[in-house]
Short mmCIF file of C-alpha atoms and ligand atoms in Angstrom, two decimals:
data_model
loop_
_atom_site.label_atom_id
_atom_site.label_comp_id
_atom_site.label_asym_id
_atom_site.label_seq_id
_atom_site.Cartn_x
_atom_site.Cartn_y
_atom_site.Cartn_z
CA UNK A 1 -21.60 80.18 -40.82
CA UNK A 2 -19.39 77.91 -40.75
CA UNK A 3 -16.52 77.99 -38.38
CA UNK A 4 -13.41 77.20 -39.69
CA UNK A 5 -11.56 74.79 -37.51
CA UNK A 6 -9.44 75.69 -35.11
CA UNK A 7 -5.48 75.60 -35.81
CA UNK A 8 -4.06 72.97 -34.20
CA UNK A 9 -0.93 73.58 -32.11
CA UNK A 10 1.91 73.25 -34.81
CA UNK A 11 -0.88 76.02 -36.67
CA UNK A 12 -1.31 74.39 -39.14
CA UNK A 13 -4.51 72.36 -40.88
CA UNK A 14 -4.90 69.42 -42.62
CA UNK A 15 -5.37 69.21 -46.27
CA UNK A 16 -5.37 65.83 -47.29
CA UNK A 17 -9.57 65.13 -46.95
CA UNK A 18 -8.13 61.47 -46.86
CA UNK A 19 -9.21 59.52 -43.09
CA UNK A 20 -5.53 59.34 -42.26
CA UNK A 21 -6.26 57.24 -39.16
CA UNK A 22 -7.29 54.60 -41.72
CA UNK A 23 -4.06 52.55 -42.46
CA UNK A 24 -3.78 51.53 -46.67
CA UNK A 25 -4.18 48.35 -46.08
CA UNK A 26 -2.06 47.94 -49.27
CA UNK A 27 0.79 49.44 -47.87
CA UNK A 28 3.54 48.52 -46.77
CA UNK A 29 4.02 45.31 -44.13
CA UNK A 30 2.43 46.15 -40.59
CA UNK A 31 4.76 48.24 -38.90
CA UNK A 32 2.43 48.94 -35.37
CA UNK A 33 4.91 50.75 -33.33
CA UNK A 34 4.99 53.44 -36.33
CA UNK A 35 0.96 53.30 -36.89
CA UNK A 36 -0.02 53.16 -32.64
CA UNK A 37 2.89 56.82 -32.96
CA UNK A 38 0.44 58.01 -35.87
CA UNK A 39 -2.10 58.31 -34.13
CA UNK A 40 -1.12 59.39 -31.14
CA UNK A 41 0.64 62.36 -32.63
CA UNK A 42 -2.09 62.85 -34.82
CA UNK A 43 -5.20 62.78 -31.76
CA UNK A 44 -2.79 65.23 -29.85
CA UNK A 45 -1.73 68.14 -32.22
CA UNK A 46 -5.01 67.92 -34.55
CA UNK A 47 -7.94 66.69 -32.19
CA UNK A 48 -5.82 68.45 -29.03
CA UNK A 49 -6.27 64.63 -27.59
CA UNK A 50 -4.28 63.59 -24.29
CA UNK A 51 -1.32 61.21 -25.28
CA UNK A 52 -3.74 58.26 -23.22
CA UNK A 53 -7.03 59.32 -24.70
CA UNK A 54 -5.05 59.29 -28.29
CA UNK A 55 -3.36 55.73 -27.28
CA UNK A 56 -6.89 54.03 -26.51
CA UNK A 57 -8.50 55.57 -29.70
CA UNK A 58 -5.80 54.29 -32.24
CA UNK A 59 -7.48 51.39 -34.08
CA UNK A 60 -3.60 49.98 -34.65
CA UNK A 61 -2.81 49.52 -30.78
CA UNK A 62 -6.07 47.45 -29.87
CA UNK A 63 -4.52 44.60 -31.22
CA UNK A 64 -0.95 45.63 -30.66
CA UNK A 65 1.46 43.49 -28.25
CA UNK A 66 2.20 46.12 -25.29
CA UNK A 67 5.80 46.28 -26.22
CA UNK A 68 4.68 47.20 -29.43
CA UNK A 69 2.24 50.04 -27.41
CA UNK A 70 5.29 50.76 -25.42
CA UNK A 71 7.40 51.79 -27.75
CA UNK A 72 5.38 53.49 -29.75
CA UNK A 73 4.38 55.85 -26.35
CA UNK A 74 8.24 56.27 -26.23
CA UNK A 75 8.36 57.32 -29.64
CA UNK A 76 5.48 59.49 -29.71
CA UNK A 77 6.41 61.25 -26.32
CA UNK A 78 9.96 61.83 -27.87
CA UNK A 79 7.75 63.40 -31.21
CA UNK A 80 6.00 65.72 -28.58
CA UNK A 81 8.78 66.58 -26.69
CA UNK A 82 11.18 67.54 -29.15
CA UNK A 83 8.12 69.16 -32.05
CA UNK A 84 9.48 72.74 -31.55
CA UNK A 85 13.25 71.83 -32.83
CA UNK A 86 11.75 69.37 -34.96
CA UNK A 87 9.83 71.49 -37.66
CA UNK A 88 12.67 74.11 -36.99
CA UNK A 89 15.01 71.39 -38.49
CA UNK A 90 12.06 70.06 -41.31
CA UNK A 91 11.68 74.03 -42.50
CA UNK A 92 14.40 74.35 -44.45
CA UNK A 93 13.23 71.11 -46.44
CA UNK A 94 10.00 72.35 -46.92
CA UNK A 95 9.53 74.75 -49.89
CA UNK A 96 5.28 74.36 -48.93
CA UNK A 97 3.85 73.44 -45.79
CA UNK A 98 2.40 70.23 -46.03
CA UNK A 99 -0.51 68.33 -45.13
CA UNK A 100 -0.99 67.94 -41.49
CA UNK A 101 -1.26 63.91 -41.97
CA UNK A 102 2.23 64.05 -44.17
CA UNK A 103 4.06 66.68 -41.24
CA UNK A 104 3.13 64.44 -38.67
CA UNK A 105 4.94 61.15 -40.25
CA UNK A 106 7.80 64.05 -41.42
CA UNK A 107 7.92 64.64 -37.19
CA UNK A 108 7.79 60.41 -36.11
CA UNK A 109 10.93 60.59 -38.89
CA UNK A 110 13.05 63.01 -37.37
CA UNK A 111 12.37 61.88 -33.74
CA UNK A 112 13.73 58.39 -34.53
CA UNK A 113 17.12 60.04 -36.70
CA UNK A 114 17.51 63.25 -33.96
CA UNK A 115 16.46 62.10 -30.56
CA UNK A 116 15.62 58.04 -30.80
CA UNK A 117 18.96 55.30 -31.49
CA UNK A 118 17.10 54.62 -34.53
CA UNK A 119 19.30 53.86 -37.97
CA UNK A 120 19.37 56.57 -39.93
CA UNK A 121 18.31 54.11 -43.42
CA UNK A 122 15.68 52.58 -41.09
CA UNK A 123 14.23 55.99 -39.75
CA UNK A 124 13.64 56.41 -43.66
CA UNK A 125 12.31 53.67 -44.86
CA UNK A 126 9.56 53.32 -41.90
CA UNK A 127 8.40 56.63 -42.26
CA UNK A 128 8.01 56.32 -46.27
CA UNK A 129 6.04 53.05 -45.26
CA UNK A 130 4.09 55.20 -43.03
CA UNK A 131 2.80 57.20 -45.41
CA UNK A 132 1.84 55.28 -48.20
CA UNK A 133 -0.31 52.85 -45.18
CA UNK A 134 -1.55 56.63 -44.23
CA UNK A 135 -3.26 57.02 -47.39
CA UNK A 136 -0.49 59.45 -48.23
CA UNK A 137 0.95 57.93 -51.36
CA UNK A 138 1.41 61.02 -53.48
CA UNK A 139 4.14 62.12 -50.19
CA UNK A 140 6.04 59.65 -49.83
CA UNK A 141 8.51 60.24 -52.38
CA UNK A 142 8.49 63.91 -50.61
CA UNK A 143 9.01 61.83 -47.16
CA UNK A 144 11.84 60.09 -49.01
CA UNK A 145 13.58 63.13 -49.90
CA UNK A 146 12.68 65.16 -46.83
CA UNK A 147 14.41 62.68 -44.30
CA UNK A 148 17.06 61.93 -46.91
CA UNK A 149 18.44 65.58 -45.91
CA UNK A 150 18.02 65.41 -42.60
CA UNK A 151 19.34 61.89 -42.06
CA UNK A 152 22.52 63.02 -43.85
CA UNK A 153 23.20 66.43 -42.10
CA UNK A 154 22.68 64.21 -38.57
CA UNK A 155 23.14 65.89 -35.53
CA UNK A 156 24.19 68.67 -36.60
CA UNK A 157 20.62 70.18 -38.01
CA UNK A 158 20.58 70.59 -34.08
CA UNK A 159 23.78 73.06 -33.21
CA UNK A 160 22.64 76.20 -33.11
CA UNK A 161 19.08 75.68 -32.04
CA UNK A 162 17.91 76.97 -28.84
CA UNK A 163 16.02 73.71 -28.10
CA UNK A 164 14.63 74.84 -24.99
CA UNK A 165 13.07 77.78 -26.26
CA UNK A 166 11.53 76.12 -29.36
CA UNK A 167 10.08 73.08 -27.84
CA UNK A 168 7.96 74.73 -25.31
CA UNK A 169 4.56 77.06 -26.34
CA UNK A 170 5.80 80.49 -25.74
CA UNK A 171 2.52 81.07 -23.71
CA UNK A 172 3.96 78.40 -21.35
CA UNK A 173 7.70 79.45 -21.57
CA UNK A 174 6.26 83.39 -20.64
CA UNK A 175 4.67 81.53 -17.43
CA UNK A 176 7.32 80.72 -16.14
CA UNK A 177 9.53 83.49 -15.77
CA UNK A 178 13.50 83.20 -15.13
CA UNK A 179 12.29 79.57 -14.82
CA UNK A 180 11.52 79.26 -18.06
CA UNK A 181 15.02 77.77 -18.95
CA UNK A 182 15.70 75.78 -16.58
CA UNK A 183 12.37 74.07 -16.97
CA UNK A 184 12.23 73.92 -20.75
CA UNK A 185 15.78 72.32 -20.62
CA UNK A 186 15.14 69.87 -17.63
CA UNK A 187 11.85 68.98 -20.18
CA UNK A 188 13.73 66.95 -23.51
CA UNK A 189 14.49 64.12 -20.72
CA UNK A 190 13.09 61.85 -20.17
CA UNK A 191 12.47 61.52 -16.57
CA UNK A 192 13.58 59.17 -14.06
CA UNK A 193 11.41 56.38 -11.78
CA UNK A 194 11.22 57.18 -8.51
CA UNK A 195 9.70 55.24 -5.42
CA UNK A 196 8.47 55.96 -1.86
CA UNK A 197 9.58 53.25 0.30
CA UNK A 198 7.39 52.33 3.01
CA UNK A 199 8.21 52.25 6.24
CA UNK A 200 10.04 48.76 7.05
CA UNK A 201 10.04 48.05 3.22
CA UNK A 202 13.00 47.23 1.05
CA UNK A 203 13.52 49.08 -2.13
CA UNK A 204 15.11 47.00 -5.52
CA UNK A 205 18.77 47.15 -5.38
CA UNK A 206 20.67 49.31 -7.64
CA UNK A 207 18.91 52.60 -6.86
CA UNK A 208 20.14 55.94 -6.09
CA UNK A 209 18.68 57.70 -2.42
CA UNK A 210 17.25 61.29 -2.87
CA UNK A 211 16.81 64.14 -0.45
CA UNK A 212 13.64 63.05 1.05
CA UNK A 213 14.21 59.35 0.77
CA UNK A 214 12.62 58.25 -2.44
CA UNK A 215 14.65 55.89 -4.37
CA UNK A 216 15.57 56.51 -8.00
CA UNK A 217 15.99 54.72 -10.74
CA UNK A 218 16.73 56.04 -14.67
CA UNK A 219 14.91 56.54 -17.28
CA UNK A 220 13.74 53.22 -19.02
CA UNK A 221 13.97 50.82 -16.16
CA UNK A 222 11.93 47.72 -16.12
CA UNK A 223 8.69 47.17 -16.14
CA UNK A 224 7.63 48.44 -12.80
CA UNK A 225 5.17 45.61 -11.55
CA UNK A 226 8.60 43.34 -11.94
CA UNK A 227 10.89 45.02 -9.52
CA UNK A 228 11.30 43.36 -6.55
CA UNK A 229 9.09 44.37 -3.88
CA UNK A 230 6.31 45.00 -5.79
CA UNK A 231 4.24 42.38 -5.75
CA UNK A 232 4.93 42.73 -1.32
CA UNK A 233 3.79 46.50 -1.52
CA UNK A 234 7.49 47.55 -0.18
CA UNK A 235 7.39 50.26 -2.55
CA UNK A 236 5.36 52.90 -4.47
CA UNK A 237 5.82 54.75 -7.41
CA UNK A 238 5.57 58.35 -6.83
CA UNK A 239 7.90 60.98 -8.22
CA UNK A 240 10.57 62.92 -5.37
CA UNK A 241 8.27 65.85 -5.20
CA UNK A 242 5.75 64.94 -5.28
CA UNK A 243 5.88 62.88 -1.76
CA UNK A 244 6.83 66.28 0.24
CA UNK A 245 3.19 67.02 0.23
CA UNK A 246 2.32 64.60 2.55
CA UNK A 247 5.17 64.47 4.45
CA UNK A 248 4.80 68.34 5.25
CA UNK A 249 2.05 67.90 6.75
CA UNK A 250 3.64 66.02 9.37
CA UNK A 251 0.13 63.49 10.62
CA UNK A 252 0.33 61.83 13.82
CA UNK A 253 -0.93 58.26 14.28
CA UNK A 254 -4.58 58.57 15.62
CA UNK A 255 -5.45 61.50 14.15
CA UNK A 256 -7.79 62.48 11.29
CA UNK A 257 -7.22 63.37 8.85
CA UNK A 258 -8.56 63.82 4.27
CA UNK A 259 -6.84 63.57 1.82
CA UNK A 260 -9.54 65.65 -0.42
CA UNK A 261 -8.44 64.56 -4.01
CA UNK A 262 -7.15 61.36 -3.42
CA UNK A 263 -6.37 58.83 -6.58
CA UNK A 264 -4.60 56.91 -7.47
CA UNK A 265 -3.35 57.49 -3.63
CA UNK A 266 0.28 58.11 -3.34
CA UNK A 267 -0.06 60.38 -0.86
CA UNK A 268 -3.35 58.54 0.54
CA UNK A 269 -0.47 55.78 1.62
CA UNK A 270 2.25 58.27 2.59
CA UNK A 271 -0.58 59.67 5.52
CA UNK A 272 -1.61 55.62 6.33
CA UNK A 273 1.88 55.07 7.13
CA UNK A 274 2.17 57.85 9.36
CA UNK A 275 -0.83 56.04 11.49
CA UNK A 276 -3.86 58.07 10.43
CA UNK A 277 -7.23 57.70 10.21
CA UNK A 278 -7.22 58.21 6.71
CA UNK A 279 -10.56 59.42 4.66
CA UNK A 280 -9.52 59.11 0.80
CA UNK A 281 -11.83 61.21 -1.06
CA UNK A 282 -12.63 61.09 -4.73
CA UNK A 283 -14.70 61.99 -7.45
CA UNK A 284 -13.97 59.76 -10.99
CA UNK A 285 -15.30 56.41 -10.20
CA UNK A 286 -12.48 54.61 -12.40
CA UNK A 287 -9.80 56.61 -10.59
CA UNK A 288 -11.57 54.94 -8.07
CA UNK A 289 -10.86 51.06 -8.51
CA UNK A 290 -7.26 52.01 -8.98
CA UNK A 291 -6.84 52.97 -6.13
CA UNK A 292 -8.20 50.52 -4.23
CA UNK A 293 -6.20 48.80 -5.99
CA UNK A 294 -3.43 50.41 -5.13
CA UNK A 295 -4.09 50.30 -1.32
CA UNK A 296 -5.30 46.27 -1.78
CA UNK A 297 -0.85 46.02 -2.99
CA UNK A 298 0.37 48.26 -0.07
CA UNK A 299 -1.86 46.08 2.33
CA UNK A 300 -2.89 49.65 4.12
CA UNK A 301 -7.07 48.35 4.07
CA UNK A 302 -7.85 50.36 6.95
CA UNK A 303 -8.00 53.76 4.71
CA UNK A 304 -11.54 54.56 4.43
CA UNK A 305 -12.36 55.46 0.75
CA UNK A 306 -14.96 57.45 0.10
CA UNK A 307 -16.43 58.17 -3.88
CA UNK A 308 -18.13 61.73 -3.47
CA UNK A 309 -16.97 65.63 -4.38
CA UNK A 310 -14.80 66.58 -2.17
CA UNK A 311 -16.27 70.19 -2.86
CA UNK A 312 -19.59 69.13 -1.33
CA UNK A 313 -18.78 65.76 1.15
CA UNK A 314 -18.55 66.61 5.13
CA UNK A 315 -17.06 64.53 7.27
CA UNK A 316 -19.32 63.32 10.85
CA UNK A 317 -16.51 65.18 12.87
CA UNK A 318 -14.40 67.70 12.17
CA UNK A 319 -10.63 66.89 11.04
CA UNK A 320 -6.51 67.20 12.37
CA UNK A 321 -5.86 67.99 8.94
CA UNK A 322 -6.36 67.36 5.77
CA UNK A 323 -4.43 67.97 2.17
CA UNK A 324 -5.90 69.19 -0.56
CA UNK A 325 -3.83 67.54 -4.04
CA UNK A 326 -6.28 69.89 -6.19
CA UNK A 327 -6.98 69.29 -9.51
CA UNK A 328 -4.52 71.65 -11.78
CA UNK A 329 -3.18 72.11 -15.07
CA UNK A 330 -0.47 69.57 -14.10
CA UNK A 331 2.56 71.85 -15.93
CA UNK A 332 4.85 70.55 -13.24
CA UNK A 333 4.20 66.62 -14.60
CA UNK A 334 5.09 67.73 -18.58
CA UNK A 335 8.61 65.75 -18.71
CA UNK A 336 5.64 62.97 -18.13
CA UNK A 337 3.43 63.98 -19.97
CA UNK A 338 4.53 66.20 -22.48
CA UNK A 339 1.33 66.20 -25.19
CA UNK A 340 0.18 68.29 -21.73
CA UNK A 341 2.00 71.39 -23.55
CA UNK A 342 0.25 70.99 -26.66
CA UNK A 343 -3.25 71.00 -25.11
CA UNK A 344 -3.23 73.35 -22.54
CA UNK A 345 -4.04 76.62 -22.89
CA UNK A 346 -3.73 79.81 -21.17
CA UNK A 347 -7.38 79.99 -20.52
CA UNK A 348 -7.51 76.44 -18.82
CA UNK A 349 -6.27 77.84 -15.85
CA UNK A 350 -8.36 80.79 -15.59
CA UNK A 351 -10.99 77.84 -15.33
CA UNK A 352 -8.98 75.28 -12.81
CA UNK A 353 -8.52 78.31 -10.22
CA UNK A 354 -12.46 78.62 -9.60
CA UNK A 355 -12.59 74.91 -8.08
CA UNK A 356 -9.40 75.35 -6.23
CA UNK A 357 -10.69 78.30 -4.37
CA UNK A 358 -14.26 76.04 -3.96
CA UNK A 359 -12.23 73.14 -2.63
CA UNK A 360 -10.38 75.16 -0.47
CA UNK A 361 -13.20 76.92 0.94
CA UNK A 362 -14.69 73.49 1.69
CA UNK A 363 -11.14 72.57 3.42
CA UNK A 364 -11.15 75.04 5.26
CA UNK A 365 -14.98 74.19 6.50
CA UNK A 366 -13.81 70.47 7.46
CA UNK A 367 -11.12 71.41 9.82
CA UNK A 368 -11.39 71.20 13.75
CA UNK A 369 -9.81 74.94 15.24
CA UNK A 370 -6.29 74.80 15.26
CA UNK A 371 -6.77 71.90 12.41
CA UNK A 372 -3.61 72.08 9.44
CA UNK A 373 -4.24 71.95 5.52
CA UNK A 374 -1.62 71.44 3.10
CA UNK A 375 -2.68 72.91 -0.17
CA UNK A 376 -0.45 71.08 -3.40
CA UNK A 377 -0.60 71.30 -6.76
CA UNK A 378 1.69 69.47 -9.33
CA UNK A 379 1.72 72.70 -11.12
CA UNK A 380 4.35 75.80 -12.34
CA UNK A 381 1.54 78.29 -13.35
CA UNK A 382 1.54 80.77 -10.07
CA UNK A 383 -2.30 81.81 -10.68
CA UNK A 384 -2.71 77.88 -9.60
CA UNK A 385 0.65 78.25 -6.89
CA UNK A 386 1.85 81.08 -5.52
CA UNK A 387 -1.83 83.22 -5.42
CA UNK A 388 -3.99 80.53 -4.41
CA UNK A 389 -2.09 80.65 -1.32
CA UNK A 390 -3.02 84.27 -0.65
CA UNK A 391 -6.76 83.37 -1.56
CA UNK A 392 -7.00 81.04 1.02
CA UNK A 393 -5.47 83.51 3.39
CA UNK A 394 -8.31 85.54 1.78
CA UNK A 395 -10.97 83.17 3.13
CA UNK A 396 -9.93 83.45 6.60
CA UNK A 397 -7.35 80.47 6.96
CA UNK A 398 -3.68 81.15 9.19
CA UNK A 399 -0.21 80.79 6.70
CA UNK A 400 1.61 78.47 8.69
CA UNK A 401 5.16 78.68 6.64
CA UNK A 402 7.10 75.87 6.29
CA UNK A 403 10.48 76.49 8.70
CA UNK A 404 13.55 75.54 7.39
CA UNK A 405 13.99 72.61 9.73
CA UNK A 406 11.38 71.43 7.63
CA UNK A 407 12.88 70.85 4.48
CA UNK A 408 16.66 71.17 5.52
CA UNK A 409 17.00 68.41 3.03
CA UNK A 410 15.77 70.24 -0.07
CA UNK A 411 16.34 74.57 0.75
CA UNK A 412 16.12 75.21 -2.78
CA UNK A 413 12.45 74.50 -2.68
CA UNK A 414 11.72 76.36 0.21
CA UNK A 415 10.07 80.66 -0.49
CA UNK A 416 10.88 83.88 1.47
CA UNK A 417 7.15 83.23 2.26
CA UNK A 418 7.50 79.33 3.50
CA UNK A 419 5.64 77.75 0.95
CA UNK A 420 7.36 74.93 -1.00
CA UNK A 421 8.71 75.08 -5.30
CA UNK A 422 9.95 72.24 -6.95
CA UNK A 423 10.51 72.54 -11.05
CA UNK A 424 11.90 69.98 -13.39
CA UNK A 425 15.35 72.38 -13.35
CA UNK A 426 15.81 71.59 -9.59
CA UNK A 427 19.04 68.64 -8.95
CA UNK A 428 18.43 68.76 -12.37
CA UNK A 429 21.80 67.08 -12.76
CA UNK A 430 20.46 64.18 -10.68
CA UNK A 431 17.42 63.61 -13.13
CA UNK A 432 15.22 66.97 -12.52
CA UNK A 433 11.47 66.64 -10.35
CA UNK A 434 8.42 67.67 -10.81
CA UNK A 435 7.00 70.81 -10.82
CA UNK A 436 4.69 71.51 -7.23
CA UNK A 437 3.90 73.82 -5.46
CA UNK A 438 2.23 73.54 -1.35
CA UNK A 439 1.72 75.83 1.51
CA UNK A 440 0.36 74.80 4.62
CA UNK A 441 -2.44 76.92 6.92
CA UNK A 442 -4.35 76.27 9.74
CA UNK A 443 -7.71 77.21 10.82
CA UNK A 444 -8.40 79.77 13.48
C1 SAM B 1 -4.12 65.30 -8.91
S1 SAM B 1 -4.51 64.12 -8.79
C2 SAM B 1 -4.44 63.39 -7.05
C3 SAM B 1 -3.01 63.00 -7.16
C4 SAM B 1 -3.24 62.00 -5.80
N1 SAM B 1 -3.45 63.11 -4.33
C5 SAM B 1 -1.85 60.79 -5.66
O1 SAM B 1 -0.71 61.98 -4.92
O2 SAM B 1 -1.63 59.97 -5.65
C6 SAM B 1 -6.08 65.06 -8.75
C7 SAM B 1 -7.77 63.93 -7.75
O3 SAM B 1 -8.80 64.41 -7.68
C8 SAM B 1 -9.55 64.17 -8.28
N2 SAM B 1 -10.80 65.32 -8.03
C9 SAM B 1 -10.97 65.76 -8.96
N3 SAM B 1 -11.51 67.22 -8.46
C10 SAM B 1 -12.21 66.02 -7.54
C11 SAM B 1 -13.51 66.58 -6.37
N4 SAM B 1 -14.31 67.72 -6.44
N5 SAM B 1 -13.39 66.18 -5.58
C12 SAM B 1 -12.83 64.94 -5.22
N6 SAM B 1 -11.96 64.54 -6.04
C13 SAM B 1 -11.99 65.22 -7.50
C14 SAM B 1 -9.14 63.60 -9.98
O4 SAM B 1 -10.46 62.70 -10.20
C15 SAM B 1 -8.31 63.35 -9.94
O5 SAM B 1 -8.15 61.96 -9.42
#
């Protein structure tokens, strides 16, 4: 029996039969930004491909200038960040459900009209041209008519809409409980750029010093590699919340410490800067290269970079401390990766937690008696955070709660159990932060 394709996250199916990803060369002049954005959004919502993977798959991206790729990335991310709202805005103007590629074009148009500073005539004209290039000529009139009406209404179209609620899939909203609204509200904004400054390093000028020592720059700050101090290894990019788990491991110079899931290496760098002998374990070959490159730029040559599966790797001698930044659903980084909202499913979480428990048990076996473990995930899901902390205790690890003093600079992030829980709405007025959970344990 032939099974029907699963519906896309928009709940809609393609109905054109045309290869929507192939530009119609007889159409209007090339517009690489919107061609690439189309490929990305379609890749995410129709094929459940991650944004970066969709970008790699985009034929238009292969020949595009870096600045067009960057602009396309931003446009596609804006569509994905506001997709629920944009669909709601479109609803009154669509008598019938359009084919999915047409909806993608419309979403790109609405994102430019309502969430980016594109002049209305340009947003409409480029969307019509995009429809033509994508072989959607019969729908060009519809795209033109609908977007002109959205443009005429302007920002009023957003009045009365519960944007945070519309822009998050219901299963995620429900899973965040009482934090859902502050989290979802923060997800509507591009995240700032945070840097962790190495000891003795100079931050680039103009940043804001955040609790915990990170230095923050507004979203859309110049290319990272162009900022002063990049080449000298004075700092590295790391969200302020991501810098907390390694701090809370509190390693001392000379301690033997493993970072079990290490690439791209932000936390490895913190442990190395604290003077520890670091074993950085990473399973993915491609990510190992990035880890090595980052450590080389920072001049942290003494780290033992090991290409291995942390579930089976064992140190020659028991370790003093371990940071387990476990692979997870990464819902805490949706601000940066809004595609994740439309790709992940509830059942993916259960698959992740099995792996997290395996890594927790492996970490326990690597520690010396009394050795410390910080378990961390960039997830907002309690199954991967709070529930795993309970599972760690069931594995025989002894809870070692963070004290109020240790988190004095961010007291709202300390739970009554002595765990760390951050979310994007925390310090929201100053740009928020990624969602992280961390808990500390000792081996008996
Ligand atoms: C959340 S990221 C780690 C981020 C990193 N700690 C940092 O701060 O830059 C997870 C990493 O763990 C790696 N990984 C996943 N499972 C692993 C395993 N079983 N053993 C080693 N590395 C693993 C992934 O390839 C990925 O690079």
